[in-house]
mmCIF file of C-alpha atoms in Angstrom:
data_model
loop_
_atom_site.group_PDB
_atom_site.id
_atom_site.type_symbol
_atom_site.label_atom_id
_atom_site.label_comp_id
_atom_site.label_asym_id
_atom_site.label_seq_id
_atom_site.Cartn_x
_atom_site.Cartn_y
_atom_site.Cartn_z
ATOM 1 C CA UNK A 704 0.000 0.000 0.000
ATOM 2 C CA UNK A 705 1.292 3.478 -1.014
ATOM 3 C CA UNK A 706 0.983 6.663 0.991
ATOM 4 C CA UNK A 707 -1.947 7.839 -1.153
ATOM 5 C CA UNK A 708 -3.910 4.247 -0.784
ATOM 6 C CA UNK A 709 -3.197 4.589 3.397
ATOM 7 C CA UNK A 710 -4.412 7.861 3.387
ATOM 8 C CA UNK A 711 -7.695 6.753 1.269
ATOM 9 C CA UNK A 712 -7.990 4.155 3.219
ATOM 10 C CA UNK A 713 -7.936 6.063 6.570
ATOM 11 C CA UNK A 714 -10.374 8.579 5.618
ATOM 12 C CA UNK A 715 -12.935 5.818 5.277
ATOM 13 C CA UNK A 716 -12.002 6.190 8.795
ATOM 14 C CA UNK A 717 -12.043 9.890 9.962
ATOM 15 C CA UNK A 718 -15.495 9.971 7.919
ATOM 16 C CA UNK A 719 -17.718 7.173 10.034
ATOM 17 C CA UNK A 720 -20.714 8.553 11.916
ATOM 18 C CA UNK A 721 -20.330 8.941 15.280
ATOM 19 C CA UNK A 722 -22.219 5.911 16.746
ATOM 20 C CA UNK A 723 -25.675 6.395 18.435
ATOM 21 C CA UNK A 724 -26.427 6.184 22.322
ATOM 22 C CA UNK A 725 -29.907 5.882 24.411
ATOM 23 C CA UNK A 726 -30.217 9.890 23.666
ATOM 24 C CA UNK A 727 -30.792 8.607 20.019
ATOM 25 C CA UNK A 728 -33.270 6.343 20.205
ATOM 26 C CA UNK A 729 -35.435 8.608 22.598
ATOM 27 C CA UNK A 730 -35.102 11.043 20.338
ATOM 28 C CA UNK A 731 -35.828 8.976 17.134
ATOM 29 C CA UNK A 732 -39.060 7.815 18.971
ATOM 30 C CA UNK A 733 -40.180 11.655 20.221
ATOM 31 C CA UNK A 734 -39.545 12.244 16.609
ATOM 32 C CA UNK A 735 -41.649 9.683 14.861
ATOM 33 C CA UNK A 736 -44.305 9.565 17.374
ATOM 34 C CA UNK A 737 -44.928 13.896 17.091
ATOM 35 C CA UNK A 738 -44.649 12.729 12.736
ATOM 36 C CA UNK A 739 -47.113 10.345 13.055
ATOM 37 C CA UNK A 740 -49.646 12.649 15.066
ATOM 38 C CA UNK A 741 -49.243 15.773 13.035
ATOM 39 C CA UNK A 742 -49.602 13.121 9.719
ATOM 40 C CA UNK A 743 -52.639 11.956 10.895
ATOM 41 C CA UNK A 744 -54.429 14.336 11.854
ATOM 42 C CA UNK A 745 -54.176 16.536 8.600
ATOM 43 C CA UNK A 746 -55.243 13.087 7.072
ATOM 44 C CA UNK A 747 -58.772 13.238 9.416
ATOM 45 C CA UNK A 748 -59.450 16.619 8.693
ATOM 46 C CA UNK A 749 -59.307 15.714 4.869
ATOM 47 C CA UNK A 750 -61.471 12.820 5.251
ATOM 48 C CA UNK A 751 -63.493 13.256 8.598
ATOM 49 C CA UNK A 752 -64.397 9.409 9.098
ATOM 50 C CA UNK A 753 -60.535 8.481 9.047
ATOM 51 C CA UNK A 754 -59.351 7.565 12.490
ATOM 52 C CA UNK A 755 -56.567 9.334 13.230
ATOM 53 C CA UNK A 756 -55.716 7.622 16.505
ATOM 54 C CA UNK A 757 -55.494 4.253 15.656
ATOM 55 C CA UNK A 758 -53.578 5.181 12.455
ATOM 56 C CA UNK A 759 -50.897 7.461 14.592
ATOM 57 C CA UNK A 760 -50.137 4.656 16.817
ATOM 58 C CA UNK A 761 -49.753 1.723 14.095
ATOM 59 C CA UNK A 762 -47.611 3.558 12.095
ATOM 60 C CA UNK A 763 -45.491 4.859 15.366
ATOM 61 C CA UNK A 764 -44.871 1.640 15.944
ATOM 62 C CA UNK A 765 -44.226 0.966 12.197
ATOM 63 C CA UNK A 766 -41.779 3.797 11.604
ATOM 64 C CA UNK A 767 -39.698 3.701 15.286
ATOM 65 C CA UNK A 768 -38.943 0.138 14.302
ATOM 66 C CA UNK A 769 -37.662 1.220 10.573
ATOM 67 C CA UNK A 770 -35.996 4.333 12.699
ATOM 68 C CA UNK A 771 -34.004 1.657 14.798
ATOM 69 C CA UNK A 772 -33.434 -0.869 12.367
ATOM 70 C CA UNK A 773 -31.701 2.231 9.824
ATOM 71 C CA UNK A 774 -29.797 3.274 12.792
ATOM 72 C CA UNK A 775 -27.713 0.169 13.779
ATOM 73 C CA UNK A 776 -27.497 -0.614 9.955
ATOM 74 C CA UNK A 777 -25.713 2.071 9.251
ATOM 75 C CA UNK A 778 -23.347 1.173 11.707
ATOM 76 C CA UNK A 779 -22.515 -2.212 10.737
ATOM 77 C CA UNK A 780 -22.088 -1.276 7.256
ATOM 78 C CA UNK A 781 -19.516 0.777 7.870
ATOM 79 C CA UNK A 782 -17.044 -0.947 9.974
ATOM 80 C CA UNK A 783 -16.167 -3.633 7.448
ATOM 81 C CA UNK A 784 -14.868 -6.797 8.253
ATOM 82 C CA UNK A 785 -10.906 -6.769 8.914
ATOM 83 C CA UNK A 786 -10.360 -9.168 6.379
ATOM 84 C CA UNK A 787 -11.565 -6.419 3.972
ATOM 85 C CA UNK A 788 -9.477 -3.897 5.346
ATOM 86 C CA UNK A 789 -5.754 -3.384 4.549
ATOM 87 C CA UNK A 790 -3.455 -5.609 6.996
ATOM 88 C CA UNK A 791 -2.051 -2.281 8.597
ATOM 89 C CA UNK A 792 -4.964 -1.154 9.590
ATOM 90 C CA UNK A 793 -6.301 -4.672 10.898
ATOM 91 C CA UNK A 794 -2.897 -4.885 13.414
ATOM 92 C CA UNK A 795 -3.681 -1.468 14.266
ATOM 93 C CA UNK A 796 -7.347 -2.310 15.689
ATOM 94 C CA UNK A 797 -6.178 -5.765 17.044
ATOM 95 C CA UNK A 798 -3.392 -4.601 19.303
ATOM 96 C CA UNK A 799 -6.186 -2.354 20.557
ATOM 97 C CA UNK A 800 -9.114 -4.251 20.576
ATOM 98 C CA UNK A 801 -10.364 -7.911 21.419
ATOM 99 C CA UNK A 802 -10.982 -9.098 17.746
ATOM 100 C CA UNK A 803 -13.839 -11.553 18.558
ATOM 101 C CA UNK A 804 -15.447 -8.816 20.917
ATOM 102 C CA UNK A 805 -15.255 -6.680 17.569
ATOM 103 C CA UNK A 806 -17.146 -9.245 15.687
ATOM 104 C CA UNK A 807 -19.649 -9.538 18.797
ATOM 105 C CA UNK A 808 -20.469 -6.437 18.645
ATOM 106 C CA UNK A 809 -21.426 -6.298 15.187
ATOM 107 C CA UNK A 810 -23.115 -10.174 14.945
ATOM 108 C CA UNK A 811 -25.226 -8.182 18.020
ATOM 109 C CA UNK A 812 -26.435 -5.326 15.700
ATOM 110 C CA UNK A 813 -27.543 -7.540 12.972
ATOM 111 C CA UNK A 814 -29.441 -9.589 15.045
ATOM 112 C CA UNK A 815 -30.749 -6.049 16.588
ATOM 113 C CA UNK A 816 -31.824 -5.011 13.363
ATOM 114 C CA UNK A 817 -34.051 -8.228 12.540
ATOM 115 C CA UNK A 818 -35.392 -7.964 16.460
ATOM 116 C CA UNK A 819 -36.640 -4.420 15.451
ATOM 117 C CA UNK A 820 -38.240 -5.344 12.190
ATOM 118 C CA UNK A 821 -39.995 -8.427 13.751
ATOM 119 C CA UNK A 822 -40.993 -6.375 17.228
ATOM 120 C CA UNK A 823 -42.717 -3.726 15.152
ATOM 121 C CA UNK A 824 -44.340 -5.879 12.440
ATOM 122 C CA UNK A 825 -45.938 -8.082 15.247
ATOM 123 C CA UNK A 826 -47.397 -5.209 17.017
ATOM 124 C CA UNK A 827 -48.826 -3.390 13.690
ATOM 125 C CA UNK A 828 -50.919 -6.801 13.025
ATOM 126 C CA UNK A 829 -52.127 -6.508 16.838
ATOM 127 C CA UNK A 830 -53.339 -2.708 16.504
ATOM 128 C CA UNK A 831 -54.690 -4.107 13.021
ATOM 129 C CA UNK A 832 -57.129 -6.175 14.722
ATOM 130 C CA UNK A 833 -61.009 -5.376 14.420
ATOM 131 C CA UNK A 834 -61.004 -5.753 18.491
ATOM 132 C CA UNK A 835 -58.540 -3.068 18.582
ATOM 133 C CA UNK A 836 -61.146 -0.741 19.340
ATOM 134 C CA UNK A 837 -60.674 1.469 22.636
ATOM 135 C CA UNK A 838 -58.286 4.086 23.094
ATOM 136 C CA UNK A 839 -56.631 1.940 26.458
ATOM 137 C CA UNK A 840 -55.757 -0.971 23.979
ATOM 138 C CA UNK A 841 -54.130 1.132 21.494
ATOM 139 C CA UNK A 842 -52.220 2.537 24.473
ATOM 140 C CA UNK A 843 -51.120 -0.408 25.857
ATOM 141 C CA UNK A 844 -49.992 -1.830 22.963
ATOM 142 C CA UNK A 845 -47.977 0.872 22.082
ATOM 143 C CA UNK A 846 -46.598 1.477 25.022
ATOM 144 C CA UNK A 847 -45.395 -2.470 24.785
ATOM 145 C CA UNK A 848 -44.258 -2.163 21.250
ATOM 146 C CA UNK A 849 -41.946 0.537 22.148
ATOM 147 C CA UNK A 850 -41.040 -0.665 25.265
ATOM 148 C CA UNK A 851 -39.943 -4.082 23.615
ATOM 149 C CA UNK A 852 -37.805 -2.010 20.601
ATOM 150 C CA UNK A 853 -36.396 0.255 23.312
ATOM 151 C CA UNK A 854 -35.336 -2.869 25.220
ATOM 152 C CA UNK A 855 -33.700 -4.495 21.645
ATOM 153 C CA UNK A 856 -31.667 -0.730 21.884
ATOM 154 C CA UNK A 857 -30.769 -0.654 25.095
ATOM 155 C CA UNK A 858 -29.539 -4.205 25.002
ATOM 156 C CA UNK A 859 -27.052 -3.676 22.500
ATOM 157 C CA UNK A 860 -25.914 0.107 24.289
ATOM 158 C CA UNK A 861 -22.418 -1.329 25.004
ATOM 159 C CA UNK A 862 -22.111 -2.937 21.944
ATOM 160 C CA UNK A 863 -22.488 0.424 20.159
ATOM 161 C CA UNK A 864 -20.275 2.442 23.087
ATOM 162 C CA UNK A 865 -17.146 -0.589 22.123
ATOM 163 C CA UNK A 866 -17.522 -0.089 18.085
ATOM 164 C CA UNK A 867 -17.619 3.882 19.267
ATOM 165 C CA UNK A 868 -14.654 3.746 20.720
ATOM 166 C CA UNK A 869 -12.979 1.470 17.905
ATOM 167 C CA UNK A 870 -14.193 4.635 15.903
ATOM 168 C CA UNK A 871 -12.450 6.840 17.623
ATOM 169 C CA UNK A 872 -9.299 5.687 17.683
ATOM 170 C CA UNK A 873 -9.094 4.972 14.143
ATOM 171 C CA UNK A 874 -9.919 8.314 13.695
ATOM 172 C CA UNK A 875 -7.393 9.850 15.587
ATOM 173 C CA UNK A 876 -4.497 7.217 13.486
ATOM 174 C CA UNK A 877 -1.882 9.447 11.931
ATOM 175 C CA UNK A 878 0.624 8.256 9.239
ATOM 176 C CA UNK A 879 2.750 7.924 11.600
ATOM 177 C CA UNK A 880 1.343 5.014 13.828
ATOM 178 C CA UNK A 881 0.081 3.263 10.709
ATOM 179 C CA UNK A 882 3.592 3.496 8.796
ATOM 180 C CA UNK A 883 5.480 2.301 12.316
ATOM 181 C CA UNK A 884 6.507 -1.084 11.904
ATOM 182 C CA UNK A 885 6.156 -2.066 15.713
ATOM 183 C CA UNK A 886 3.304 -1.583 15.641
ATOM 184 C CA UNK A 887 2.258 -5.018 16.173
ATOM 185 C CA UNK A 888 4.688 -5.562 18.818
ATOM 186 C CA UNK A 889 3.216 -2.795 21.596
ATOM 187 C CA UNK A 890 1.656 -5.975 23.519
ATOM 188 C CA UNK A 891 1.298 -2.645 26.506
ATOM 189 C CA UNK A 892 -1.571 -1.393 24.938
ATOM 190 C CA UNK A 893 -3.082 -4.695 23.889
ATOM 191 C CA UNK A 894 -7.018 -5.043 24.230
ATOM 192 C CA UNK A 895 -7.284 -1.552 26.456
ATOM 193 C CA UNK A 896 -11.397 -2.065 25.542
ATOM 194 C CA UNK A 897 -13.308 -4.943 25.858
ATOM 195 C CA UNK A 898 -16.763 -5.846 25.734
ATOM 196 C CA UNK A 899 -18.837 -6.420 28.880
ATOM 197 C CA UNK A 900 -20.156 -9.774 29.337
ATOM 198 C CA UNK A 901 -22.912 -8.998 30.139
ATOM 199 C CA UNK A 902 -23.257 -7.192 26.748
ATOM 200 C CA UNK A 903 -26.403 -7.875 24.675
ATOM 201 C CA UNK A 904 -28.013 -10.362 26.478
ATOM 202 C CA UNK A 905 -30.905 -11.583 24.893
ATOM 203 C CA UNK A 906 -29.875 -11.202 21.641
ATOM 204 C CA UNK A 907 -28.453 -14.317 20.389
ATOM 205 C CA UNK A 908 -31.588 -14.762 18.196
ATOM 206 C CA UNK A 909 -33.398 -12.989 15.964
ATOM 207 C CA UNK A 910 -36.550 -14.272 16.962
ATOM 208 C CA UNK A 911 -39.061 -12.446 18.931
ATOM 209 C CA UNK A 912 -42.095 -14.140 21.074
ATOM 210 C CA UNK A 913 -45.030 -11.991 21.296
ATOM 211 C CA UNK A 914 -46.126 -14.383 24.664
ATOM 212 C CA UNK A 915 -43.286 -13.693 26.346
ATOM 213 C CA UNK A 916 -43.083 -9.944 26.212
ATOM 214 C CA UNK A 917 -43.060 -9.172 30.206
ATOM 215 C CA UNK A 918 -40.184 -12.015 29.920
ATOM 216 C CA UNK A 919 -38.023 -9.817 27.465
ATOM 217 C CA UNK A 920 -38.589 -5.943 27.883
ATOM 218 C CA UNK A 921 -36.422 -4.418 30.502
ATOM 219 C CA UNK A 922 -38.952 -2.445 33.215
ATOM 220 C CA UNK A 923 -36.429 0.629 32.562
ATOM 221 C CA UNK A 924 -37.236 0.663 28.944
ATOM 222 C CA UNK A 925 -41.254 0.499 29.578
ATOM 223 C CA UNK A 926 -40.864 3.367 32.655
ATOM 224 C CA UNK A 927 -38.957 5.366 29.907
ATOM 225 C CA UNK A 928 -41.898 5.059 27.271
ATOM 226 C CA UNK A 929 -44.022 5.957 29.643
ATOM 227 C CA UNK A 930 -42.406 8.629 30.485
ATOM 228 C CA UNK A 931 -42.636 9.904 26.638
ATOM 229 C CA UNK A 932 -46.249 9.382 26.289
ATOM 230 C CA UNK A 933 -46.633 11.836 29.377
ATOM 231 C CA UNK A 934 -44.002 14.624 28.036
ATOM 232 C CA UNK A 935 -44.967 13.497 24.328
ATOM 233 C CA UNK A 936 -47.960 11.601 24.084
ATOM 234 C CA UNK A 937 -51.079 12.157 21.467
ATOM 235 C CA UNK A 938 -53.259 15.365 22.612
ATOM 236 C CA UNK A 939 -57.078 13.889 22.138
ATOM 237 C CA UNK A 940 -59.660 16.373 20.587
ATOM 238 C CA UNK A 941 -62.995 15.678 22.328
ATOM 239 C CA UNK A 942 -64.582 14.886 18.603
ATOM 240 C CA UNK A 943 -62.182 12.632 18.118
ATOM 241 C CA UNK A 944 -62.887 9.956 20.273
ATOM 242 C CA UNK A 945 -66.428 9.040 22.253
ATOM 243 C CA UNK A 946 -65.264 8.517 25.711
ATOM 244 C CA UNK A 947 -62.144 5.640 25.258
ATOM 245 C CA UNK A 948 -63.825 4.065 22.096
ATOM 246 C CA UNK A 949 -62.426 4.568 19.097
ATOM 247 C CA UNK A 950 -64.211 5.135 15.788
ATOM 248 C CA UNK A 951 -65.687 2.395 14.147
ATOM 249 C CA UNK A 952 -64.782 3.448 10.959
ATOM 250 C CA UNK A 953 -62.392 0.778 10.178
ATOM 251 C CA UNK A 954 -64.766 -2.129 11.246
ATOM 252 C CA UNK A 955 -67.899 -0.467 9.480
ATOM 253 C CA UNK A 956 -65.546 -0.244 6.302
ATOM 254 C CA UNK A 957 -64.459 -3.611 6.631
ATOM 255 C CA UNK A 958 -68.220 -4.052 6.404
ATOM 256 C CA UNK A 959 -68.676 -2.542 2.991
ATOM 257 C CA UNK A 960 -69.235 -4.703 0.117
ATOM 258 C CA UNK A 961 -66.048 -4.123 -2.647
ATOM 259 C CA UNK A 962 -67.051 -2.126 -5.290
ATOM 260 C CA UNK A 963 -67.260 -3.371 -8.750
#
């Protein structure tokens, strides 16, 4: 490798995103949740039988799980595996870092990601249902969707705050470190981050069971929902809504025969 390549090469560095934190996913769901609610409800005054809060919580729940699932992809696309990176660089990160805890880390996002998708997809087909119909089950579901995709983030915190500090100090390599060929023998510095073991737990699959919820969310994640929906949650107009029932808009056009 040249000095032009190495410098290309740790630029791909220098220009990785810094890596989010629990700030970021509150945020994301404040975000998508106020979206959803100002979406809907210029959607009800354009058509005055259209429900807006049943359709503002569905697609919450939708779009915070697309919200998380683009986050953590975007990380794990961008640290590459070392065996696609140059060999300077990849001696550089191992004499820093636990090389299997790297790959942890990482295996933990993807699984993340498919945990998000398959959290938020479940719940949507719950808030689908026709007996879906009060304003408490919309909450409660809700509250449990995001509750369960806050846990999936929180879960894999210090797996993001390890790959942020892998970030870090590959952004701060000079020329000089990478061109210094004992580099590989400073066995001082060796592993001076390494992932918690108790990192990610929970996470080993993919798979998410809809009967075990109160098994899998953490109470902190639920407590910090909750907390949203008090700062954040949906402001009810009294036409809106007939005491805690919904409208029956949705089941009456469910009803309907198809037109021809």
């Amino acid at each position: 490798m040249d000095k032009a390549e190495m410098v290309d090469e740790m630029m791909i560095f220098k220009k990785m995103s810094v890596l989010p934190t629990e700030k970021d996913f509150l945020d994301a769901i404040v975000s998508v949740s106020l979206q959803e609610l100002k979406r809907s409800s210029l959607k009800s005054k354009a058509c005055p039988k259209f429900d807006p809060i049943h359709m503002a919580y569905r697609e919450t729940v939708r779009f915070v799980g697309t919200t998380f699932s683009a986050m953590v992809s975007k990380v794990f696309k961008e640290f590459r595996p070392l065996d696609e990176t140059h060999p300077v660089f990849g001696r550089l990160i191992s004499q820093r870092f636990d090389i299997s805890h790297l790959s942890l880390a990482v295996a933990q996002l993807v699984n993340a990601k498919r945990l998000f998708y398959s959290i938020s997809m479940r719940f949507v087909q719950l808030l689908n249902k026709d007996d879906c119909d009060s304003l408490d089950k919309c909450k409660r579901l809700n509250v449990a969707a995001l509750g369960c995709l806050l846990t999936v983030a929180m879960r894999i915190l210090p797996c993001l705050a390890y790959l942020e500090k892998v970030r870090q100090y590959m952004a701060q390599a000079t020329e000089k470190n990478l061109e210094d060929e004992n580099v590989a023998t400073l066995t001082n510095k060796k592993h001076v981050a390494l992932l918690p073991k108790e990192a990610c737990t929970g996470l080993h699959t993919p798979r998410f069971d809809i009967q075990n919820v109160a098994g899998f969310v953490l109470p902190e994640a639920v407590a910090r929902v909750e907390e949203l929906e008090l700062e954040y949650g949906l402001k009810l107009q009294d036409n809106q809504l007939d005491s805690a029932k919904l409208t029956h808009t949705r089941r009456e056009r469910l009803s309907l025969p198809l037109a021809s």
